[in-house]
Coordinates of C-alpha atoms and ligand atoms in Angstrom, one line a residue:
M208 CA -61.9 94.0 -46.5
Y209 CA -62.7 95.4 -50.0
R210 CA -66.2 94.7 -51.8
Y211 CA -67.1 93.8 -55.4
H212 CA -70.1 93.6 -57.0
C213 CA -69.9 91.4 -61.0
L214 CA -73.2 92.7 -63.0
N215 CA -72.2 90.2 -65.8
P216 CA -70.4 86.8 -65.1
I217 CA -66.3 87.8 -65.4
S218 CA -63.6 84.9 -66.2
G219 CA -62.9 83.2 -62.9
V220 CA -59.5 83.5 -64.5
G221 CA -59.4 87.3 -63.6
L222 CA -61.3 87.1 -60.0
E223 CA -58.7 84.5 -58.6
H224 CA -56.2 87.8 -58.3
F225 CA -58.5 89.5 -56.0
P226 CA -56.5 88.2 -52.3
A227 CA -58.3 87.0 -49.6
K228 CA -58.8 90.3 -48.6
Y229 CA -61.5 90.9 -51.4
E230 CA -65.1 90.2 -51.3
S231 CA -68.0 89.3 -54.2
T232 CA -71.5 90.7 -53.2
D233 CA -74.6 90.2 -55.0
N234 CA -75.6 93.8 -53.7
I235 CA -74.3 96.4 -55.0
S236 CA -74.7 98.2 -52.4
D237 CA -72.3 97.4 -50.7
A238 CA -69.8 97.6 -53.6
D239 CA -66.8 99.3 -53.5
A240 CA -66.0 98.3 -57.5
V241 CA -68.1 97.6 -60.3
L242 CA -67.5 94.6 -63.0
V243 CA -68.0 94.9 -66.1
R244 CA -69.2 93.9 -69.3
S245 CA -72.2 94.5 -71.7
A246 CA -74.9 95.4 -69.6
N247 CA -76.5 98.4 -69.5
M248 CA -75.6 100.6 -66.7
H249 CA -77.4 104.0 -68.7
E250 CA -80.5 103.7 -65.8
M251 CA -79.0 102.1 -63.1
D252 CA -78.8 104.3 -59.9
L253 CA -75.1 103.8 -58.7
P254 CA -74.6 104.3 -54.9
K255 CA -72.3 106.2 -53.6
N256 CA -70.0 104.0 -51.6
V257 CA -68.8 102.8 -55.9
V258 CA -65.9 104.7 -56.5
A259 CA -64.4 102.0 -59.9
I260 CA -65.9 100.4 -62.7
A261 CA -64.4 98.0 -64.6
R262 CA -65.1 97.3 -68.2
A263 CA -63.6 93.8 -68.8
G264 CA -63.3 94.9 -72.7
A265 CA -62.8 97.3 -74.5
G266 CA -66.0 99.4 -75.8
V267 CA -66.9 101.4 -73.2
N268 CA -70.4 102.6 -74.8
N269 CA -72.7 100.8 -72.6
I270 CA -71.5 102.6 -69.0
P271 CA -72.6 106.9 -68.6
L272 CA -68.5 108.0 -68.2
E273 CA -70.1 111.2 -67.9
E274 CA -72.4 111.1 -65.3
C275 CA -70.0 108.7 -63.2
A276 CA -67.2 111.0 -63.4
K277 CA -69.2 114.0 -62.1
D278 CA -70.0 111.7 -59.0
G279 CA -66.1 110.6 -58.9
V280 CA -66.7 107.5 -60.4
V281 CA -63.8 106.4 -61.9
V282 CA -64.6 104.1 -64.9
F283 CA -61.6 101.5 -66.5
N284 CA -61.5 99.6 -69.2
T285 CA -59.1 96.7 -70.8
P286 CA -57.2 98.4 -73.4
G287 CA -55.3 95.8 -76.1
A288 CA -56.4 93.2 -73.8
N289 CA -58.0 91.3 -76.5
A290 CA -55.3 91.8 -79.3
N291 CA -54.2 89.0 -79.9
G292 CA -57.4 87.5 -80.4
V293 CA -58.0 90.0 -83.2
K294 CA -54.6 89.7 -84.9
E295 CA -55.1 85.4 -85.4
M296 CA -58.6 87.1 -86.9
V297 CA -57.0 89.4 -89.2
I298 CA -54.2 86.5 -90.4
A299 CA -57.1 83.6 -90.8
G300 CA -59.2 86.6 -92.6
M301 CA -55.8 86.8 -95.5
L302 CA -55.6 83.4 -95.1
L303 CA -59.5 83.0 -96.2
A304 CA -59.5 85.8 -98.7
S305 CA -56.4 84.3 -100.3
R306 CA -57.3 80.1 -101.5
D307 CA -61.2 80.0 -101.4
I308 CA -61.0 77.0 -97.6
V309 CA -64.7 78.2 -97.3
G310 CA -65.6 77.4 -100.7
G311 CA -63.9 74.1 -100.8
I312 CA -65.1 73.4 -97.3
E313 CA -68.7 74.0 -97.9
W314 CA -68.8 72.1 -101.8
L315 CA -67.0 68.6 -100.2
E316 CA -70.0 69.0 -97.2
H317 CA -72.9 68.3 -100.3
Q318 CA -70.4 65.3 -101.3
D319 CA -71.0 62.9 -98.6
A320 CA -73.0 60.4 -101.4
T321 CA -70.2 60.9 -104.1
E322 CA -68.6 57.7 -104.6
D323 CA -64.6 58.1 -104.7
I324 CA -64.6 61.8 -103.6
G325 CA -60.7 61.6 -103.7
K326 CA -60.5 61.4 -107.6
L327 CA -63.2 64.7 -108.2
A328 CA -62.1 66.4 -105.1
E329 CA -58.0 66.2 -107.1
K330 CA -60.4 67.4 -110.7
K331 CA -62.7 70.3 -108.5
K332 CA -59.3 71.6 -106.6
K333 CA -58.3 73.7 -109.0
Q334 CA -61.5 76.1 -108.5
F335 CA -60.5 76.9 -104.8
A336 CA -56.9 77.7 -105.6
G337 CA -56.1 80.7 -104.6
C338 CA -52.4 83.2 -103.6
E339 CA -49.7 82.6 -100.8
I340 CA -49.8 86.0 -98.3
S341 CA -45.6 85.7 -98.4
G342 CA -44.2 88.2 -100.5
R343 CA -47.6 90.5 -100.3
K344 CA -47.5 94.2 -99.2
L345 CA -50.0 94.9 -96.1
G346 CA -50.9 98.1 -95.3
I347 CA -52.2 99.0 -91.7
I348 CA -54.1 102.3 -90.9
G349 CA -53.9 102.4 -87.6
L350 CA -50.8 100.8 -85.1
G351 CA -52.1 100.6 -81.6
A352 CA -52.6 97.3 -79.9
I353 CA -54.4 95.2 -82.9
G354 CA -52.4 96.9 -85.7
V355 CA -48.8 96.8 -84.1
K356 CA -50.0 92.3 -82.9
V357 CA -50.6 92.2 -87.3
A358 CA -47.9 93.7 -88.7
N359 CA -45.8 91.4 -86.7
A360 CA -47.2 88.0 -87.0
A361 CA -47.1 89.5 -90.7
V362 CA -43.4 90.3 -91.6
H363 CA -42.4 86.7 -90.0
L364 CA -45.0 85.3 -92.4
G365 CA -42.5 86.8 -95.0
M366 CA -45.1 90.2 -96.3
E367 CA -43.8 93.2 -96.8
V368 CA -45.4 95.2 -93.8
Y369 CA -46.5 98.9 -94.3
G370 CA -47.8 101.0 -91.3
Y371 CA -49.5 104.1 -90.9
D372 CA -50.4 105.4 -87.5
P373 CA -50.2 109.2 -86.7
F374 CA -50.7 109.3 -83.7
I375 CA -48.1 106.2 -82.9
S376 CA -47.3 106.0 -78.6
V377 CA -44.0 105.2 -77.3
D378 CA -44.7 102.4 -76.3
A379 CA -46.2 100.3 -79.9
A380 CA -43.5 102.2 -81.7
W381 CA -40.9 100.7 -79.7
N382 CA -42.8 97.3 -80.3
L383 CA -42.8 97.9 -84.0
S384 CA -41.1 95.4 -85.5
R385 CA -38.5 97.2 -87.2
S386 CA -38.8 95.7 -91.1
I387 CA -41.9 98.1 -91.0
H388 CA -42.0 100.9 -93.8
H389 CA -43.9 103.5 -91.1
I390 CA -45.0 106.1 -93.9
N391 CA -46.6 109.6 -93.1
D392 CA -48.5 109.5 -96.2
L393 CA -51.9 106.8 -96.3
N394 CA -52.1 107.1 -100.0
V395 CA -48.8 104.3 -100.4
I396 CA -51.3 102.7 -98.8
Y397 CA -53.7 102.1 -100.6
K398 CA -51.7 102.3 -104.1
E399 CA -48.7 99.7 -103.2
C400 CA -51.2 97.6 -101.2
D401 CA -52.4 94.3 -102.0
Y402 CA -53.7 93.5 -98.8
I403 CA -55.0 96.2 -96.2
T404 CA -56.7 96.0 -92.7
I405 CA -58.1 98.8 -90.8
H406 CA -56.6 99.0 -86.7
V407 CA -58.6 102.5 -86.1
P408 CA -61.1 103.5 -83.6
L409 CA -64.7 104.6 -84.5
I410 CA -64.2 108.5 -84.6
E411 CA -66.4 111.3 -86.0
S412 CA -62.8 111.6 -88.0
T413 CA -63.1 108.1 -88.8
R414 CA -66.1 107.6 -89.8
K415 CA -66.1 106.7 -93.6
M416 CA -62.4 107.1 -93.5
I417 CA -62.2 104.6 -96.5
G418 CA -64.6 106.2 -99.0
A419 CA -64.9 106.1 -103.1
D420 CA -62.4 108.0 -103.7
E421 CA -60.0 105.8 -101.5
I422 CA -61.0 102.6 -103.4
A423 CA -60.7 104.9 -106.6
Q424 CA -56.8 104.9 -105.8
M425 CA -56.8 100.7 -105.0
K426 CA -54.6 98.6 -106.9
E427 CA -56.7 96.3 -109.0
G428 CA -57.7 93.0 -107.3
V429 CA -56.8 94.2 -103.5
V430 CA -58.4 92.7 -100.4
L431 CA -60.0 94.9 -97.6
L432 CA -60.1 93.7 -93.7
N433 CA -62.1 95.1 -91.2
F434 CA -61.5 94.3 -87.8
A435 CA -62.3 97.8 -86.3
R436 CA -65.7 98.8 -86.9
D437 CA -68.0 98.9 -89.6
L438 CA -68.9 102.5 -89.9
L439 CA -64.5 102.9 -90.9
V440 CA -66.2 102.0 -94.3
D441 CA -68.5 103.0 -97.1
E442 CA -69.9 100.4 -97.3
E443 CA -72.1 101.2 -99.9
A444 CA -69.5 102.2 -102.2
L445 CA -67.3 99.0 -101.6
A446 CA -70.2 97.1 -102.5
E447 CA -70.1 98.7 -106.0
A448 CA -66.0 98.3 -106.0
L449 CA -66.6 93.9 -105.0
K450 CA -69.2 93.9 -107.8
E451 CA -67.1 95.2 -110.2
G452 CA -63.8 92.5 -109.0
K453 CA -61.9 96.0 -108.5
V454 CA -61.8 94.6 -104.7
K455 CA -61.4 90.5 -105.0
K456 CA -62.4 90.5 -101.1
Y457 CA -64.3 92.5 -98.1
V458 CA -63.5 90.4 -95.0
T459 CA -65.0 92.4 -92.2
D460 CA -65.8 91.2 -88.4
F461 CA -69.2 92.9 -89.0
A462 CA -72.8 91.7 -90.2
N463 CA -75.4 94.3 -91.6
P464 CA -78.2 93.6 -94.6
L465 CA -75.8 94.6 -96.9
V466 CA -72.2 93.5 -96.2
T467 CA -74.0 89.7 -95.6
S468 CA -75.8 90.1 -99.7
T469 CA -72.7 91.5 -101.2
P470 CA -70.8 89.5 -103.0
N471 CA -66.6 89.0 -102.8
T472 CA -67.2 89.2 -99.0
L473 CA -66.7 87.3 -95.8
V474 CA -69.0 88.2 -93.1
T475 CA -67.6 86.9 -89.2
P476 CA -70.3 87.9 -86.2
H477 CA -67.9 89.9 -84.5
L478 CA -65.7 86.9 -83.4
G479 CA -62.6 88.9 -83.1
A480 CA -62.0 89.2 -79.3
S481 CA -64.8 85.7 -79.2
T482 CA -61.3 83.9 -77.6
E483 CA -61.1 82.3 -74.2
E484 CA -57.7 83.9 -73.2
S485 CA -59.0 87.3 -74.7
E486 CA -62.0 86.9 -71.9
D487 CA -59.2 85.9 -69.2
N488 CA -56.9 88.5 -70.0
C489 CA -59.6 91.1 -70.1
A490 CA -61.0 90.3 -66.8
V491 CA -57.1 90.2 -65.1
M492 CA -56.4 93.1 -66.5
A493 CA -59.7 94.9 -65.5
V494 CA -58.9 93.5 -61.5
K495 CA -55.7 94.1 -61.8
Q496 CA -56.4 98.1 -62.7
L497 CA -59.2 98.1 -59.9
M498 CA -57.4 97.0 -57.2
D499 CA -54.4 100.1 -58.1
F500 CA -56.9 102.4 -57.3
L501 CA -58.5 100.9 -54.5
E502 CA -55.4 100.3 -53.0
N503 CA -52.9 102.2 -54.1
G504 CA -55.4 105.0 -55.6
N505 CA -53.6 104.9 -59.3
I506 CA -55.6 105.0 -62.3
K507 CA -54.0 103.2 -65.6
N508 CA -56.5 103.3 -68.3
S509 CA -59.3 105.1 -67.6
V510 CA -62.1 106.7 -70.1
N511 CA -62.8 109.1 -67.7
Y512 CA -60.5 110.5 -66.0
P513 CA -56.6 110.6 -66.5
D514 CA -53.8 108.5 -65.8
C515 CA -52.7 108.8 -62.5
D516 CA -49.2 106.8 -61.1
T517 CA -47.6 107.2 -57.7
G518 CA -46.7 104.1 -56.5
A519 CA -47.7 102.1 -53.5
C520 CA -48.2 105.1 -50.7
V521 CA -44.8 104.8 -48.5
D522 CA -46.1 107.5 -45.7
V523 CA -48.6 107.8 -43.4
G524 CA -51.6 108.5 -45.6
R525 CA -52.8 109.9 -49.1
V526 CA -56.2 111.3 -50.5
A527 CA -57.6 111.2 -53.5
I528 CA -59.3 113.7 -55.2
N529 CA -61.7 113.5 -58.2
H530 CA -63.1 117.3 -58.9
K531 CA -63.8 119.3 -62.0
N532 CA -60.4 121.0 -63.6
I533 CA -61.0 124.2 -63.2
P534 CA -58.3 126.3 -62.0
N535 CA -57.3 127.1 -59.1
M536 CA -58.5 123.7 -57.0
I537 CA -54.7 122.5 -55.7
S538 CA -54.0 125.8 -54.2
Q539 CA -57.7 125.2 -52.2
F540 CA -56.5 121.8 -51.1
T541 CA -53.3 123.0 -49.7
R542 CA -55.0 125.1 -47.5
V543 CA -57.4 123.3 -46.0
L544 CA -54.0 121.0 -45.5
G545 CA -52.0 123.5 -44.4
D546 CA -55.2 125.4 -41.6
A547 CA -55.2 121.6 -40.0
G548 CA -51.8 121.4 -40.0
V549 CA -51.0 118.7 -42.3
N550 CA -48.3 118.3 -44.2
I551 CA -48.1 117.2 -47.5
S552 CA -44.8 115.2 -48.6
N553 CA -45.5 114.3 -52.3
M554 CA -48.5 115.7 -54.9
T555 CA -49.7 114.5 -58.5
N556 CA -52.6 116.1 -60.6
K557 CA -53.1 115.0 -63.9
S558 CA -56.3 116.7 -66.4
K559 CA -58.7 114.7 -68.5
G560 CA -61.3 117.3 -70.7
D561 CA -63.0 118.4 -67.9
F562 CA -61.9 115.8 -65.3
A563 CA -58.6 116.5 -63.2
Y564 CA -57.7 114.1 -59.8
T565 CA -55.0 114.9 -57.1
L566 CA -53.3 112.0 -55.1
L567 CA -52.0 114.0 -52.2
D568 CA -49.4 112.1 -50.0
V569 CA -49.6 113.4 -46.2
S570 CA -46.9 112.7 -43.5
T571 CA -49.6 113.1 -40.3
P572 CA -53.0 111.5 -40.5
I573 CA -55.6 113.3 -42.4
P574 CA -58.9 113.4 -39.7
R575 CA -62.2 113.0 -41.3
E576 CA -63.7 116.4 -40.8
V577 CA -60.4 117.9 -43.5
A578 CA -61.9 115.2 -46.0
K579 CA -65.6 116.9 -45.9
E580 CA -63.7 120.0 -45.9
L581 CA -61.7 119.3 -49.0
K582 CA -65.0 117.0 -50.1
N583 CA -67.2 121.3 -49.3
I584 CA -64.6 123.0 -52.0
H585 CA -66.5 123.8 -55.6
G586 CA -65.7 121.7 -58.1
V587 CA -65.0 118.3 -55.9
Y588 CA -67.3 114.8 -56.6
R589 CA -65.6 113.4 -54.6
V590 CA -62.7 113.1 -51.7
R591 CA -61.4 109.3 -51.2
I592 CA -59.0 108.4 -47.8
V593 CA -56.9 106.0 -49.9
K594 CA -54.6 105.0 -46.5
Ligands
LIG1569 N1 -63.5 92.7 -84.0 C1 -63.8 93.0 -82.7 O1 -63.9 91.9 -81.8 C2 -62.5 93.9 -81.7 C3 -61.7 93.6 -81.0 C4 -61.0 95.1 -80.1 C5 -61.5 96.0 -80.5 N2 -61.6 96.5 -81.9 C6 -61.4 97.7 -83.0 O2 -60.2 98.1 -82.7 C7 -59.8 99.2 -83.1 C8 -58.8 99.0 -83.1 O3 -58.2 98.7 -80.9 P1 -56.5 98.6 -80.4 O4 -57.1 97.9 -79.1 O5 -56.0 98.5 -80.8 O6 -56.9 99.9 -80.3 P2 -55.2 101.2 -79.9 O7 -56.1 102.9 -79.5 O8 -54.8 100.2 -79.4 O9 -54.9 101.2 -81.2 C9 -55.8 102.9 -82.2 C10 -55.1 103.5 -82.7 O10 -55.5 104.2 -84.2 C11 -54.2 104.9 -84.1 N3 -55.3 105.8 -84.6 C12 -56.6 106.8 -84.5 N4 -56.8 108.0 -85.6 C13 -56.1 107.3 -86.7 C14 -56.2 107.4 -88.6 N5 -57.2 108.8 -88.5 N6 -55.4 107.2 -89.4 C15 -54.7 106.0 -88.4 N7 -53.9 106.0 -87.2 C16 -54.7 106.6 -86.4 C17 -54.6 105.5 -83.0 O11 -53.3 106.5 -82.9 C18 -53.6 104.2 -82.4 O12 -52.2 104.3 -82.2 C19 -61.0 99.5 -81.6 O13 -61.6 100.8 -82.0 C20 -62.1 98.7 -81.7 O14 -63.2 99.6 -82.6 C21 -62.1 94.9 -82.6

């Protein structure tokens, strides 16, 4: 029997994937694994029995990743599970920036006392008119889970799409429509595109990557969309460009005092992933990743340990070792097992930064004292007999 504890309400659609051998517990001290959304875990004392945390969502700044890694706790997130929700907001953002739909609706909301409103609306409508997105050029910076979906949807809407991502994954490249111009020079997007949307993570090298110089290169009347993070854009420089009309509209999912008071800006309250489906998808992915880890020791989409997948264990036993990424670890593991007469039938070792993970399949059961000996090796954080 495995036990899990939910620190936040987790979608039932996800939890339904746990079979009968899993049980929810209100007491974290009884749990093997924790499911979390936004609860702050930084000040928590995590009980030793917890071996994994799954964040149903992408951001993990509510979890102390390094401390967890040093305790041998694998932290998962669910990248891409909310990509479709964000994609739909980007498409909506382009449409809202192209015609004054919001202005038209707001105007009508104040006309309830107006007689013959139909006639007045016909007269007034040109004030809210705009352009179509079909035939326009869209530039996408970052072709990950969201960028690829936006690119493919935009192609279907008749747009000419330019994509830029120097680190594109093989998966993303496979999923990208062939009619997209995959470019190597970001300046092409700035110079050519009518709409520019950004879908990169916020890291040191991407902070304020769209600043005054980049804006200066853009076409007059460009629309900029930001459903990634506000700090990717120098919003002070952008505010100037919006006032001058150089940038026609800024559509952002991140409210702050500057953007809410800048003209020609459409701000949504971080709605990108706020759909029932996104929450369900995140929960399903979190649950499946936890199950594969608890039952097989496999890691997929961890943020503090490397991915490592050796399928289901078909041999007598499997042991999982979380350890420091330093020389001479594997030889020590094999020596301890060899001295105990335990035969290794399969072995995988992966590392990510300072941390490493080793899965060993064995053809003889691993005695408890051997597991203890493995745990005593300097640099080992946790030893778990998976099977
Ligand atoms: N608005 C929301 O509610 C919401 C929801 C989910 C994600 N997000 C944001 O969207 C971002 C993208 O999400 P995702 O799921 O597509 O992530 P992802 O990791 O799948 O894709 C990010 C892509 O950006 C690329 N990249 C990194 N640095 C780059 C650079 N300098 N230039 C060009 N490309 C670069 C990477 O190679 C990767 O392909 C997230 O980091 C997050 O901040 C927002």
